PDB file of C-alpha atoms in Angstrom:
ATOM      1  CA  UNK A  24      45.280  68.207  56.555  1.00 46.00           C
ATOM      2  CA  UNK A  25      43.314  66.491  53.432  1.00 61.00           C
ATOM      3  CA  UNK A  26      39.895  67.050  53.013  1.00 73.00           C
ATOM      4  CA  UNK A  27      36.761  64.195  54.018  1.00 77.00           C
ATOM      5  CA  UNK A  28      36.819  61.686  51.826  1.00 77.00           C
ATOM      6  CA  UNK A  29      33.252  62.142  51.257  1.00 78.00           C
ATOM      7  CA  UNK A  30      33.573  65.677  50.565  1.00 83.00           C
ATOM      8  CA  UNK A  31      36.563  64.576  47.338  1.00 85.00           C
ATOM      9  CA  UNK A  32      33.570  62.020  46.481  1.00 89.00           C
ATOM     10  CA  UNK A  33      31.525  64.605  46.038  1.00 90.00           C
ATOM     11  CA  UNK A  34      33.588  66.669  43.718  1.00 91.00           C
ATOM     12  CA  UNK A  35      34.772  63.670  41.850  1.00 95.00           C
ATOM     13  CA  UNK A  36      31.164  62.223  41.750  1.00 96.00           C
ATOM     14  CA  UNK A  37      31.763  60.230  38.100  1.00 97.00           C
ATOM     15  CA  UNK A  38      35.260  59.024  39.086  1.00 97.00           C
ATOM     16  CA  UNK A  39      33.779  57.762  42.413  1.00 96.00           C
ATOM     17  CA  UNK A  40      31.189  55.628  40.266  1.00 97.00           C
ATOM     18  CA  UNK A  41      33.756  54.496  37.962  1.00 97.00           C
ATOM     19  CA  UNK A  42      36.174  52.965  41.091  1.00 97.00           C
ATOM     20  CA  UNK A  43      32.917  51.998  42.827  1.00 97.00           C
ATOM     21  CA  UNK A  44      31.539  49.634  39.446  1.00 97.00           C
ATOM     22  CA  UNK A  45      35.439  48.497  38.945  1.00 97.00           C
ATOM     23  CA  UNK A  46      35.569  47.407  42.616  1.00 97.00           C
ATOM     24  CA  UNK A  47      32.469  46.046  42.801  1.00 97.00           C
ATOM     25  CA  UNK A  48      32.616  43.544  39.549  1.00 96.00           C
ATOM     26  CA  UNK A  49      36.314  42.471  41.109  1.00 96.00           C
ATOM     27  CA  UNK A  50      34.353  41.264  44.379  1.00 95.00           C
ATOM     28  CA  UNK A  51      32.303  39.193  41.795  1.00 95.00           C
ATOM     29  CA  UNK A  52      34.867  38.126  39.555  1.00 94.00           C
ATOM     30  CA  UNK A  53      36.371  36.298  43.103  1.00 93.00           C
ATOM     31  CA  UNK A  54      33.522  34.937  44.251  1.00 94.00           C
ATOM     32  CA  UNK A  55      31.840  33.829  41.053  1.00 92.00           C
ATOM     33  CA  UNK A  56      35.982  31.913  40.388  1.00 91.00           C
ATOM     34  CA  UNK A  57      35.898  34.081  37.359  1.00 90.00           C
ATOM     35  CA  UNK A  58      39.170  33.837  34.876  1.00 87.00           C
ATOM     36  CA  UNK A  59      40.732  35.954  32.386  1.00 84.00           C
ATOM     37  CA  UNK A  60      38.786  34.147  29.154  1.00 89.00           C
ATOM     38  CA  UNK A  61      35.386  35.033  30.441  1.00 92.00           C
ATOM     39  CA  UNK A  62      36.076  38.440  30.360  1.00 93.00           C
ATOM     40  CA  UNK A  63      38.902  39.242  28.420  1.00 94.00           C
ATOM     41  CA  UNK A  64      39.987  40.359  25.216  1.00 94.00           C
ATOM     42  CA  UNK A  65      41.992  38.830  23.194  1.00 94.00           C
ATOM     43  CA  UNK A  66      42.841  38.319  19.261  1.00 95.00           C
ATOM     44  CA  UNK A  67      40.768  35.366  18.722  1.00 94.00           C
ATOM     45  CA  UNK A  68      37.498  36.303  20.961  1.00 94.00           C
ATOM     46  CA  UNK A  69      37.893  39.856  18.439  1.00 94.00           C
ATOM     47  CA  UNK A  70      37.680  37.931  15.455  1.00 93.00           C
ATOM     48  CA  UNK A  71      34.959  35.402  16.736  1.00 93.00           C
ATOM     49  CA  UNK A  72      32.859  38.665  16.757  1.00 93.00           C
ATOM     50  CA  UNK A  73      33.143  39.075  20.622  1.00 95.00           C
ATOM     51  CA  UNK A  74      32.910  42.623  20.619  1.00 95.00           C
ATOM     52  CA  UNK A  75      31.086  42.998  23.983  1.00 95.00           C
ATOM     53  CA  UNK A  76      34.684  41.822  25.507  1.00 96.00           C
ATOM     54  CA  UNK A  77      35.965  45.899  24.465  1.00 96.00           C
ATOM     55  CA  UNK A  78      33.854  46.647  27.629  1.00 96.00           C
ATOM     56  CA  UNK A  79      33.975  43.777  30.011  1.00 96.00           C
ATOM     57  CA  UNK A  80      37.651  43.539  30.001  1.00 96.00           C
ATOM     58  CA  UNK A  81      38.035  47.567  30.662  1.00 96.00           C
ATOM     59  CA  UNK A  82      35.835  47.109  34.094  1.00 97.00           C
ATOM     60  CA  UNK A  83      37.522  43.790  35.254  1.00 95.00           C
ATOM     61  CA  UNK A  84      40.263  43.007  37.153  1.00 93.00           C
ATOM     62  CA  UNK A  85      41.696  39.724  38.081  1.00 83.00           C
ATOM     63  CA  UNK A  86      44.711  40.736  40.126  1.00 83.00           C
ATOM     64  CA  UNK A  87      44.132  43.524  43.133  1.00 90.00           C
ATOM     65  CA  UNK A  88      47.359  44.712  42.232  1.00 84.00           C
ATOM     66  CA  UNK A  89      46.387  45.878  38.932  1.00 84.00           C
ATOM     67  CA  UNK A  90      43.095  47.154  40.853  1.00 92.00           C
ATOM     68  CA  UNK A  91      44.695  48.838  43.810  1.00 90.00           C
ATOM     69  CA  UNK A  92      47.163  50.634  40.909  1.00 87.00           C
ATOM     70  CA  UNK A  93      44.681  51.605  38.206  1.00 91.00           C
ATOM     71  CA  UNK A  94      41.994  52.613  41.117  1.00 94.00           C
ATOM     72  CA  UNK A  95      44.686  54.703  42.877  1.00 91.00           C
ATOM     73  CA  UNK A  96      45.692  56.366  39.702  1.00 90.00           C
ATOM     74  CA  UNK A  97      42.244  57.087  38.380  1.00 95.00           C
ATOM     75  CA  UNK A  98      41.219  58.469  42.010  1.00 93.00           C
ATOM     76  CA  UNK A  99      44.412  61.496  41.688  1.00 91.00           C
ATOM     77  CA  UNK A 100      43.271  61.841  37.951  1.00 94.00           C
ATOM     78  CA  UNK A 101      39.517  62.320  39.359  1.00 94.00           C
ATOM     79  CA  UNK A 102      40.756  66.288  39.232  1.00 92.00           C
ATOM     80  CA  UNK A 103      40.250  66.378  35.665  1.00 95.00           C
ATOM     81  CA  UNK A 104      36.376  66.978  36.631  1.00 96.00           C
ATOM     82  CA  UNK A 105      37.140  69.838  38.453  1.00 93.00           C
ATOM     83  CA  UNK A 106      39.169  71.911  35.694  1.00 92.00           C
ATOM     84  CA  UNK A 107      35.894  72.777  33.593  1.00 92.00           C
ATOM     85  CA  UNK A 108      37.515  76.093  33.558  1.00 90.00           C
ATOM     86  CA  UNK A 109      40.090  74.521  31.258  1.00 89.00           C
ATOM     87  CA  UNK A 110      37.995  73.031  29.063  1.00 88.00           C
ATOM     88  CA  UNK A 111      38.084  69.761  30.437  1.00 95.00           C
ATOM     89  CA  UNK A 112      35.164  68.721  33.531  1.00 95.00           C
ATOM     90  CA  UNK A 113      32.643  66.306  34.470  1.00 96.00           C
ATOM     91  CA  UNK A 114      31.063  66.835  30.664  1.00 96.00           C
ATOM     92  CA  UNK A 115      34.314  65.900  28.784  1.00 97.00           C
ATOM     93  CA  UNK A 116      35.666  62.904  31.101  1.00 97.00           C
ATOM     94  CA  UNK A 117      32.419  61.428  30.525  1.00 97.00           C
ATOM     95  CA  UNK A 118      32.102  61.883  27.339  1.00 98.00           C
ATOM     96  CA  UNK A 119      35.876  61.035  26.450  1.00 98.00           C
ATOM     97  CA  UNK A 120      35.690  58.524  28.994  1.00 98.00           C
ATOM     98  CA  UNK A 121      33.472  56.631  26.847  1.00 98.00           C
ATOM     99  CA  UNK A 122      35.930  57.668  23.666  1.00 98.00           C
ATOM    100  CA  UNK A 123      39.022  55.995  25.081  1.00 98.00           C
ATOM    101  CA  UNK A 124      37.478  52.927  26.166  1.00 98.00           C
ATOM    102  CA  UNK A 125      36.047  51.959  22.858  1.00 97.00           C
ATOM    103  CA  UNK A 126      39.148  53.494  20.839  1.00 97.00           C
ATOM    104  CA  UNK A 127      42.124  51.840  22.950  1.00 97.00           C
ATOM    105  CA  UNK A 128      40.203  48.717  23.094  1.00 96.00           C
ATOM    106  CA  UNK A 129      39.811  48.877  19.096  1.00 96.00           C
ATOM    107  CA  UNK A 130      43.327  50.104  18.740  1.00 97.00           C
ATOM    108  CA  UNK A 131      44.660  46.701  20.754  1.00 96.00           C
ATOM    109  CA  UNK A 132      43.137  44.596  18.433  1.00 96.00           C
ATOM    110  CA  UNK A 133      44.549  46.297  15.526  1.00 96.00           C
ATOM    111  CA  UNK A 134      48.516  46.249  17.140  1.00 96.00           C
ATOM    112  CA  UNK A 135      47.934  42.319  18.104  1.00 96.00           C
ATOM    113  CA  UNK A 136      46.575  42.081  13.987  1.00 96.00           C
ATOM    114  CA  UNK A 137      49.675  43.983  13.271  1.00 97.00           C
ATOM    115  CA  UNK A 138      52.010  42.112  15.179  1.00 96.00           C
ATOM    116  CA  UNK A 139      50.870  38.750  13.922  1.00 96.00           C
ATOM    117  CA  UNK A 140      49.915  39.199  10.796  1.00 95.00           C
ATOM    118  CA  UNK A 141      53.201  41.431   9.685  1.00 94.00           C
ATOM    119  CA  UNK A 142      56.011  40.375  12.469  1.00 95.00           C
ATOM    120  CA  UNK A 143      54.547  36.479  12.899  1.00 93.00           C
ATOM    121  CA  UNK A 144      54.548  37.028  16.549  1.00 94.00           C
ATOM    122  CA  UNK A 145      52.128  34.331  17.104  1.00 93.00           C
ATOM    123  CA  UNK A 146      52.684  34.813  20.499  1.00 91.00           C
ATOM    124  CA  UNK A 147      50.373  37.642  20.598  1.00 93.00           C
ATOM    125  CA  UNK A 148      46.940  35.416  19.685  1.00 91.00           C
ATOM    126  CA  UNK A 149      47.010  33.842  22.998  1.00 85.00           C
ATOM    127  CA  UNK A 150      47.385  37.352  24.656  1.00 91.00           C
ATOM    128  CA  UNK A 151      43.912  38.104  26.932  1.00 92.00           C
ATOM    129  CA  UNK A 152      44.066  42.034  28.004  1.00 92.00           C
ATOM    130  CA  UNK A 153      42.028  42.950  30.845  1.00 92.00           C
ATOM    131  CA  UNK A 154      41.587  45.975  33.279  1.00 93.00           C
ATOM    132  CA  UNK A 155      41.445  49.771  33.019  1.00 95.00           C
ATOM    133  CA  UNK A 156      44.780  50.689  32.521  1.00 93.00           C
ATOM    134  CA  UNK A 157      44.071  51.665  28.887  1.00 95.00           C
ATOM    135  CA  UNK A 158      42.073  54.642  30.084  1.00 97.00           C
ATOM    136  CA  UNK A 159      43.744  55.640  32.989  1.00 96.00           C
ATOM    137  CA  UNK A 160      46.641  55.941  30.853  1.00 96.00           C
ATOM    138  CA  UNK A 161      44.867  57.935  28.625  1.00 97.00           C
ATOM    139  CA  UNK A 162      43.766  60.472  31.232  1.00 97.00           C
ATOM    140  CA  UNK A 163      47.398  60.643  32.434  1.00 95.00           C
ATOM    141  CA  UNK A 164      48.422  61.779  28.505  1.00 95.00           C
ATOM    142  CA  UNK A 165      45.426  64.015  28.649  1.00 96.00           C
ATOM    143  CA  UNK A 166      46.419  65.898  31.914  1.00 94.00           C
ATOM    144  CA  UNK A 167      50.315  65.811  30.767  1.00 93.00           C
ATOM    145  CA  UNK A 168      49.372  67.642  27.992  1.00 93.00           C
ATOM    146  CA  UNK A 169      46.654  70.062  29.847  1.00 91.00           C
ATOM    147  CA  UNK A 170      48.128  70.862  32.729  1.00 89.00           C
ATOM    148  CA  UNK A 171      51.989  69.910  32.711  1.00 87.00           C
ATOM    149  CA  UNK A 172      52.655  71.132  36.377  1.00 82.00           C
ATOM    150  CA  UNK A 173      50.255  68.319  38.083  1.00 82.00           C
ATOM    151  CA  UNK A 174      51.504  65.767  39.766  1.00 80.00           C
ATOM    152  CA  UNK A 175      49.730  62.219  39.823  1.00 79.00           C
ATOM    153  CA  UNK A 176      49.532  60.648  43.877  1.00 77.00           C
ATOM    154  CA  UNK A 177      49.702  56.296  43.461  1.00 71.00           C
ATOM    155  CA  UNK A 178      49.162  54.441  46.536  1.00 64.00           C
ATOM    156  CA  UNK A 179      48.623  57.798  48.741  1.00 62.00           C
ATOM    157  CA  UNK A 180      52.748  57.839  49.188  1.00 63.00           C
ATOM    158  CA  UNK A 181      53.945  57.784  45.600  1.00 70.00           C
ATOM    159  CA  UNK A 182      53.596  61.546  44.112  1.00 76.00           C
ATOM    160  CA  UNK A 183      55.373  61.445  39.996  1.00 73.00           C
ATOM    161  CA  UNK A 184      55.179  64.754  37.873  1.00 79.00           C
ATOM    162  CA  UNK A 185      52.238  64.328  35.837  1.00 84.00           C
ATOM    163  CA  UNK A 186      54.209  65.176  32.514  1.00 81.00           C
ATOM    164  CA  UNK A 187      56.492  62.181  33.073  1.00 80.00           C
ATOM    165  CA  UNK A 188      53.562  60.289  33.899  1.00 82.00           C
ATOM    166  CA  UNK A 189      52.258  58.321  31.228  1.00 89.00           C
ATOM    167  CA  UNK A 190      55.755  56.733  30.619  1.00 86.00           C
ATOM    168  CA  UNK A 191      57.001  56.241  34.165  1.00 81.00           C
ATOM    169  CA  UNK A 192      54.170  54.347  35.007  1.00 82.00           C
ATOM    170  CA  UNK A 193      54.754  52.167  31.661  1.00 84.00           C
ATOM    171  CA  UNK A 194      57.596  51.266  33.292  1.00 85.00           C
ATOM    172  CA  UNK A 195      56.774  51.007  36.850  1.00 78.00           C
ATOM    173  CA  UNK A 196      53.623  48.865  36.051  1.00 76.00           C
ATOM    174  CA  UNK A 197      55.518  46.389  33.907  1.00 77.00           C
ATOM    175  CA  UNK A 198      57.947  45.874  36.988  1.00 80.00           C
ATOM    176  CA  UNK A 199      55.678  45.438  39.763  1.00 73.00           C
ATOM    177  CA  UNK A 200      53.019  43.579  37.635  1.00 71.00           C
ATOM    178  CA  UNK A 201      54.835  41.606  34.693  1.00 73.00           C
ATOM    179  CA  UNK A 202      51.870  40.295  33.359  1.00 78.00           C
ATOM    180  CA  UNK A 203      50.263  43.893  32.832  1.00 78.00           C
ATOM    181  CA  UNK A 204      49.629  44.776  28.842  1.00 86.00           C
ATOM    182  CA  UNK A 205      52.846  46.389  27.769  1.00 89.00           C
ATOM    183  CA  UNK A 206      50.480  46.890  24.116  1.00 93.00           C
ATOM    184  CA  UNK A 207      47.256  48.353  26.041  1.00 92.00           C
ATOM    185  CA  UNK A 208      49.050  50.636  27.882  1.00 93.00           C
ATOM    186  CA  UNK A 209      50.408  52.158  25.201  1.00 94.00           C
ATOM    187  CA  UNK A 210      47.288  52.053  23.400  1.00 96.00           C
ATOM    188  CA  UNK A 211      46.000  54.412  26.118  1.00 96.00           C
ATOM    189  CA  UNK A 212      48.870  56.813  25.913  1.00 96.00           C
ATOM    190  CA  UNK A 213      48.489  57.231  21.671  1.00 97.00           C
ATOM    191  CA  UNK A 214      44.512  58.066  21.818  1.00 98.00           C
ATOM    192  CA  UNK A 215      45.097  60.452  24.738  1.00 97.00           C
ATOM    193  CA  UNK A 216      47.373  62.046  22.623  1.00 96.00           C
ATOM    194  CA  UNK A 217      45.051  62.143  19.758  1.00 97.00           C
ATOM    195  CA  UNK A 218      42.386  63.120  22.365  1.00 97.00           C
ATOM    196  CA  UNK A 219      44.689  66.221  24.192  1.00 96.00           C
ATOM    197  CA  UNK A 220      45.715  67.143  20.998  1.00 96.00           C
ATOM    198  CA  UNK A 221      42.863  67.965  19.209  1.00 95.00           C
ATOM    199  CA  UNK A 222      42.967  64.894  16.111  1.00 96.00           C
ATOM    200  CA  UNK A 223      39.821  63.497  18.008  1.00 96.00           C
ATOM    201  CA  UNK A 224      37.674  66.513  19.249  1.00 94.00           C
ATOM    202  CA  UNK A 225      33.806  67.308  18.694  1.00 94.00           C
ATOM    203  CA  UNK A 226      32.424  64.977  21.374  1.00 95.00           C
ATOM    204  CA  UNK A 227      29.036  66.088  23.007  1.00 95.00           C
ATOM    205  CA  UNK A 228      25.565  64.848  24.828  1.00 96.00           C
ATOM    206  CA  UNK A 229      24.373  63.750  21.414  1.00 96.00           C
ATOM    207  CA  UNK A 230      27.188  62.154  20.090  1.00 96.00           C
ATOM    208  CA  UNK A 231      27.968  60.388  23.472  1.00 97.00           C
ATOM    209  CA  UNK A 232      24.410  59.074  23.856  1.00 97.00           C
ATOM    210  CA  UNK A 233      24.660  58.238  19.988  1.00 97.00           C
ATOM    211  CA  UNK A 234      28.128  56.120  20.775  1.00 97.00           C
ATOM    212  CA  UNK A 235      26.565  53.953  24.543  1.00 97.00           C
ATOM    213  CA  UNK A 236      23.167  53.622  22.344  1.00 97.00           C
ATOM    214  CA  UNK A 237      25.522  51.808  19.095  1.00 97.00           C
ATOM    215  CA  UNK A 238      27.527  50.080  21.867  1.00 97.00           C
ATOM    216  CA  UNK A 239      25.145  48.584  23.942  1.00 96.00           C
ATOM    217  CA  UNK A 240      23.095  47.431  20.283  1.00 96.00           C
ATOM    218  CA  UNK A 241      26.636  45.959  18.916  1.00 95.00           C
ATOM    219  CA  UNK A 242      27.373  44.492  22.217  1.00 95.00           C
ATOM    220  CA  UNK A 243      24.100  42.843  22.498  1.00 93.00           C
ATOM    221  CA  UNK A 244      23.708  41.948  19.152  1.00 93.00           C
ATOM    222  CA  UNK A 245      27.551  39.808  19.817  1.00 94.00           C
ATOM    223  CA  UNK A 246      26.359  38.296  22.647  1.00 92.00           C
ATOM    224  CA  UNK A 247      23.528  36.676  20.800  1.00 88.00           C
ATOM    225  CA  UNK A 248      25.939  35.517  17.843  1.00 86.00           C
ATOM    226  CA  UNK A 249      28.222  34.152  19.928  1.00 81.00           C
ATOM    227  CA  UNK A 250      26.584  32.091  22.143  1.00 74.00           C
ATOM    228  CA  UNK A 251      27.607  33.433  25.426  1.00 71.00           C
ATOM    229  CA  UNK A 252      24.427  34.871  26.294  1.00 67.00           C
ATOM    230  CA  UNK A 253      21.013  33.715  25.212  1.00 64.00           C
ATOM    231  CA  UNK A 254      18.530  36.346  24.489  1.00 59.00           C
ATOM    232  CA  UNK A 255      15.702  34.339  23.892  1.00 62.00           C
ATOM    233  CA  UNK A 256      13.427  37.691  22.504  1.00 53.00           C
ATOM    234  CA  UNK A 257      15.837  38.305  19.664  1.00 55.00           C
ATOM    235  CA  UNK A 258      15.688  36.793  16.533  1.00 55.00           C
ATOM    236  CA  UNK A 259      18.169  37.138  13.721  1.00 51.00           C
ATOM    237  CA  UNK A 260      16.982  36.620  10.258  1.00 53.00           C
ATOM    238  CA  UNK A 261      18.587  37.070   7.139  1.00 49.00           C
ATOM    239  CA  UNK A 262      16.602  37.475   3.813  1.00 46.00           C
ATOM    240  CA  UNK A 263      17.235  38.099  -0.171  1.00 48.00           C
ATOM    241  CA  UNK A 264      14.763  40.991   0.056  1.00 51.00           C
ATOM    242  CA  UNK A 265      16.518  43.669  -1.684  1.00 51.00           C
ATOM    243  CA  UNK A 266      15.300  46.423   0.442  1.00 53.00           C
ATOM    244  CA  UNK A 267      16.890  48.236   3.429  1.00 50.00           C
ATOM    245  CA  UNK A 268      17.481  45.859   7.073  1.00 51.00           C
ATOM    246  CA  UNK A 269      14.369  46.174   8.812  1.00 47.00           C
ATOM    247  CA  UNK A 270      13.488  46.150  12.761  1.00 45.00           C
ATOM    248  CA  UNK A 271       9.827  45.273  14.212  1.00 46.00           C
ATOM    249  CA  UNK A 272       8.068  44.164  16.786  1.00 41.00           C
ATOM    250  CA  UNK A 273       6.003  41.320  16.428  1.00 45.00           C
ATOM    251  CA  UNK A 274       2.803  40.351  19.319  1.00 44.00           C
ATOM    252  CA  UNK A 275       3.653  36.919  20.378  1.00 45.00           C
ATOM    253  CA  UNK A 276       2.003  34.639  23.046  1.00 47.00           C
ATOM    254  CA  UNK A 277       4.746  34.758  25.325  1.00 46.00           C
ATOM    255  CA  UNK A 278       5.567  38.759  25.118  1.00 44.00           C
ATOM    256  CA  UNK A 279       6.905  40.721  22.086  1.00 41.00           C
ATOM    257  CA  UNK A 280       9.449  39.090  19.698  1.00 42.00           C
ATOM    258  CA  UNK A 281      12.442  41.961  18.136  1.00 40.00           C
ATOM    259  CA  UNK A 282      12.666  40.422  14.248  1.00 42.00           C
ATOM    260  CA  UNK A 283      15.735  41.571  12.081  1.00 37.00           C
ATOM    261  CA  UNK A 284      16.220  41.102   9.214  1.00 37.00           C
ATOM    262  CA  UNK A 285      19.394  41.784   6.599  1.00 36.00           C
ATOM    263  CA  UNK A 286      21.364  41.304   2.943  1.00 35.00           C
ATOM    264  CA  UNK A 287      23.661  38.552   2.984  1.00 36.00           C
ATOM    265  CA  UNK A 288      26.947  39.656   1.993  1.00 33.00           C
ATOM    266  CA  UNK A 289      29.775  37.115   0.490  1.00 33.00           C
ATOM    267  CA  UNK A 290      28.378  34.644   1.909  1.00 31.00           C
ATOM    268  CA  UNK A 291      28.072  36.056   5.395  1.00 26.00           C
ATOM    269  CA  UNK A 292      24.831  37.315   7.548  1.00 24.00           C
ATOM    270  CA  UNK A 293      24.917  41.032   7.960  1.00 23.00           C
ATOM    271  CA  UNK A 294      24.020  41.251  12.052  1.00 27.00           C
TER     272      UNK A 294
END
């Protein structure tokens, strides 16, 4: 007999959050009639400057098959938090957590840049990824590699060795959901490699507070250039002052006003 559910959400408290903020922004992505381009990533949104679409596309879901799959897979991963006597526990999934959403997502850009810039497949500029299947096929590598003799439980009935993992379910997601990113997927599976392998190690509080606190300034900072989302407090300037970008606060009738100002650089605000 398994144990309470609320007793495995206990143990996997940060895995439980993640499934619980993916689920939730899927019920709002229905009833808000929500497509793929409003949240998506894609070539041309990446070289618009959209960068805030790196995280909105890893937390959305359109189809709830590609939920229900990357949900049920991330739920049987959820154990990684309790091997901290590996190495691994709620401290590195966070932390690497963060690491593989921000790498994969970079590293999809640069494969569609590849792909159409070297191999003319024009095809791929029209691509939109979306959903979390980049990291939960990271976190499949990463177990693989950790602890070979796991096995990873889909839909509560399907149980595949967790070393075969990574590549079966390459396979078995582009069957059951043809649409699913073939190029994100894989994405996933090369940084967790990099990640279980030691090429990207050193991760810690600082430098994972360092990363949100760059992520959430960047991601602001490209909502404001492009348009999608007006913060009326934030002003971007640009001046020929040949001293270091400044940031201040300035008192304003209506509140405080964020001024920035920066070199321009062939031609082109720095932001």
């Amino acid at each position: 007999m398994g144990k309470p559910l609320f007793y495995e959400i206990f143990e996997k408290p940060a895995t439980s959050c993640i499934i619980g903020l993916c689920t939730s922004i899927w019920f709002y992505i229905q009833k808000k009639n929500i497509g793929y381009s409003h949240v998506g990533m894609s070539y041309e949104t990446a070289i618009e400057g959209h960068y805030w679409r790196i995280i909105t596309s890893a937390f959305s879901h359109i189809s709830v098959i590609h939920l229900v799959f990357n949900m049920s897979a991330l739920w049987s991963l959820g154990v990684i938090e309790q091997l901290g006597h590996m190495g691994l526990g709620i401290e590195f999934y966070l932390h690497y957590t963060l690491v593989l959403v921000l790498l994969s997502g970079t590293l999809v850009v640069g494969a569609y840049h590849v792909l159409i810039r070297k191999f003319k497949l024009e095809y791929f500029r029209r691509v939109t990824a979306v959903g979390y299947s980049c990291v939960v096929f990271g976190w499949m590598t990463i177990l693989s590699a950790k602890q070979p003799s796991s096995k990873l439980d889909l839909f509560g009935f399907l149980s595949l060795p967790i070393s075969f993992a990574p590549f079966e379910s390459l396979i078995f997601t582009s069957i059951i959901v043809p649409q699913a990113s073939f190029v994100g997927h894989l994405s996933g599976i090369i940084v967790g490699y990099a990640i279980a392998w030691g090429l990207i190690h050193g991760m810690n509080n600082y430098w994972a507070i360092s990363m949100l606190g760059w992520t959430g300034i960047v991601s602001v900072l490209s909502l404001k250039q492009s348009g999608t989302f007006d913060f009326n407090f934030l002003e971007i300037e640009s001046v020929t002052d040949p001293s270091l970008p400044s940031v201040r606060f300035l008192a304003s009738g209506n509140g405080r006003t964020l001024q920035m100002s920066s070199l321009p650089v062939a031609g082109a605000d720095i932001v």
